[in-house]
mmCIF file of C-alpha atoms in Angstrom:
data_model
loop_
_atom_site.group_PDB
_atom_site.id
_atom_site.type_symbol
_atom_site.label_atom_id
_atom_site.label_comp_id
_atom_site.label_asym_id
_atom_site.label_seq_id
_atom_site.Cartn_x
_atom_site.Cartn_y
_atom_site.Cartn_z
ATOM 1 C CA MET A 1 7.446 -15.503 -1.452
ATOM 2 C CA PRO A 2 8.885 -12.846 0.835
ATOM 3 C CA GLU A 3 12.671 -12.803 1.111
ATOM 4 C CA GLY A 4 13.781 -15.429 3.638
ATOM 5 C CA ASP A 5 10.678 -17.623 3.310
ATOM 6 C CA ASP A 6 10.880 -20.963 1.508
ATOM 7 C CA ALA A 7 8.113 -21.792 -0.968
ATOM 8 C CA ASP A 8 8.951 -25.488 -0.761
ATOM 9 C CA LYS A 9 8.354 -25.450 3.013
ATOM 10 C CA VAL A 10 4.953 -23.846 2.409
ATOM 11 C CA ARG A 11 4.131 -26.479 -0.217
ATOM 12 C CA GLU A 12 5.084 -29.229 2.231
ATOM 13 C CA VAL A 13 2.899 -27.786 5.021
ATOM 14 C CA ILE A 14 -0.080 -27.469 2.660
ATOM 15 C CA LEU A 15 0.354 -31.004 1.360
ATOM 16 C CA ASP A 16 0.724 -32.483 4.857
ATOM 17 C CA ARG A 17 -2.123 -30.550 6.488
ATOM 18 C CA PHE A 18 -4.646 -30.140 3.668
ATOM 19 C CA ASP A 19 -3.721 -32.811 1.099
ATOM 20 C CA MET A 20 -3.407 -30.103 -1.550
ATOM 21 C CA SER A 21 -0.465 -30.315 -3.935
ATOM 22 C CA LEU A 22 1.036 -27.099 -5.304
ATOM 23 C CA GLY A 23 3.574 -26.906 -8.088
ATOM 24 C CA ALA A 24 7.192 -26.029 -7.400
ATOM 25 C CA GLY A 25 9.006 -23.027 -8.758
ATOM 26 C CA LEU A 26 11.171 -24.000 -11.698
ATOM 27 C CA GLY A 27 14.748 -23.041 -12.507
ATOM 28 C CA ARG A 28 15.854 -19.810 -10.853
ATOM 29 C CA LEU A 29 12.447 -19.559 -9.137
ATOM 30 C CA ALA A 30 12.914 -22.846 -7.238
ATOM 31 C CA GLY A 31 12.157 -22.301 -3.551
ATOM 32 C CA ARG A 32 10.957 -18.753 -4.246
ATOM 33 C CA VAL A 33 7.494 -19.348 -5.726
ATOM 34 C CA PHE A 34 4.821 -22.014 -5.886
ATOM 35 C CA ARG A 35 2.288 -22.627 -8.621
ATOM 36 C CA ILE A 36 -1.433 -23.307 -8.463
ATOM 37 C CA GLY A 37 -2.603 -25.613 -11.215
ATOM 38 C CA HIS A 38 -5.678 -27.659 -11.994
ATOM 39 C CA LEU A 39 -6.848 -30.575 -14.061
ATOM 40 C CA GLY A 40 -10.183 -30.219 -15.764
ATOM 41 C CA HIS A 41 -13.040 -28.057 -14.529
ATOM 42 C CA PHE A 42 -12.138 -25.161 -12.217
ATOM 43 C CA ASN A 43 -14.774 -22.729 -10.938
ATOM 44 C CA ASP A 44 -15.062 -19.892 -8.422
ATOM 45 C CA LEU A 45 -15.799 -22.239 -5.519
ATOM 46 C CA THR A 46 -12.784 -24.405 -6.340
ATOM 47 C CA LEU A 47 -10.630 -21.281 -6.514
ATOM 48 C CA ALA A 48 -11.969 -20.057 -3.146
ATOM 49 C CA GLY A 49 -11.089 -23.377 -1.512
ATOM 50 C CA THR A 50 -7.639 -23.346 -3.080
ATOM 51 C CA LEU A 51 -6.953 -19.799 -1.885
ATOM 52 C CA ALA A 52 -8.171 -20.708 1.617
ATOM 53 C CA GLY A 53 -5.743 -23.634 1.709
ATOM 54 C CA VAL A 54 -2.890 -21.450 0.507
ATOM 55 C CA GLN A 55 -3.625 -18.756 3.092
ATOM 56 C CA MET A 56 -3.842 -21.273 5.936
ATOM 57 C CA GLY A 57 -0.637 -22.958 4.768
ATOM 58 C CA LEU A 58 1.237 -19.674 4.563
ATOM 59 C CA GLN A 59 0.145 -18.828 8.097
ATOM 60 C CA LEU A 60 1.061 -22.282 9.443
ATOM 61 C CA ALA A 61 4.493 -22.023 7.798
ATOM 62 C CA GLY A 62 5.096 -18.732 9.593
ATOM 63 C CA VAL A 63 4.967 -16.512 6.508
ATOM 64 C CA ARG A 64 3.828 -12.992 7.355
ATOM 65 C CA ILE A 65 0.812 -12.190 5.190
ATOM 66 C CA ASP A 66 -2.145 -9.841 5.201
ATOM 67 C CA PRO A 67 -4.904 -12.031 6.684
ATOM 68 C CA ASN A 68 -7.493 -10.121 4.645
ATOM 69 C CA GLY A 69 -6.297 -11.594 1.354
ATOM 70 C CA LEU A 70 -8.857 -14.388 1.250
ATOM 71 C CA THR A 71 -11.698 -12.026 2.143
ATOM 72 C CA ALA A 72 -10.645 -9.668 -0.655
ATOM 73 C CA ALA A 73 -10.583 -12.544 -3.146
ATOM 74 C CA LEU A 74 -14.018 -13.742 -2.027
ATOM 75 C CA ASP A 75 -15.383 -10.228 -2.444
ATOM 76 C CA VAL A 76 -14.155 -10.173 -6.055
ATOM 77 C CA LEU A 77 -15.534 -13.640 -6.805
ATOM 78 C CA ARG A 78 -18.901 -12.822 -5.236
ATOM 79 C CA ASP A 79 -19.288 -9.512 -7.056
ATOM 80 C CA GLU A 80 -18.381 -10.763 -10.560
#
């Protein structure tokens, strides 16, 4: 996360708005990072949906991001 932004706030927004649970940063990374995990099968479409939720949550939490991140990821997934 950028300096001054709280990863736990982003996780809370994403959980509340999109019912998607992200892992917390552990130890010295608490509040500074979040983790994307999965249980079982995980494919390109699942990853695209996860990244969309993360991007929307970052924006809703007021974190300044490049809004082209999701498009770039989709380009990579499509072209593999």
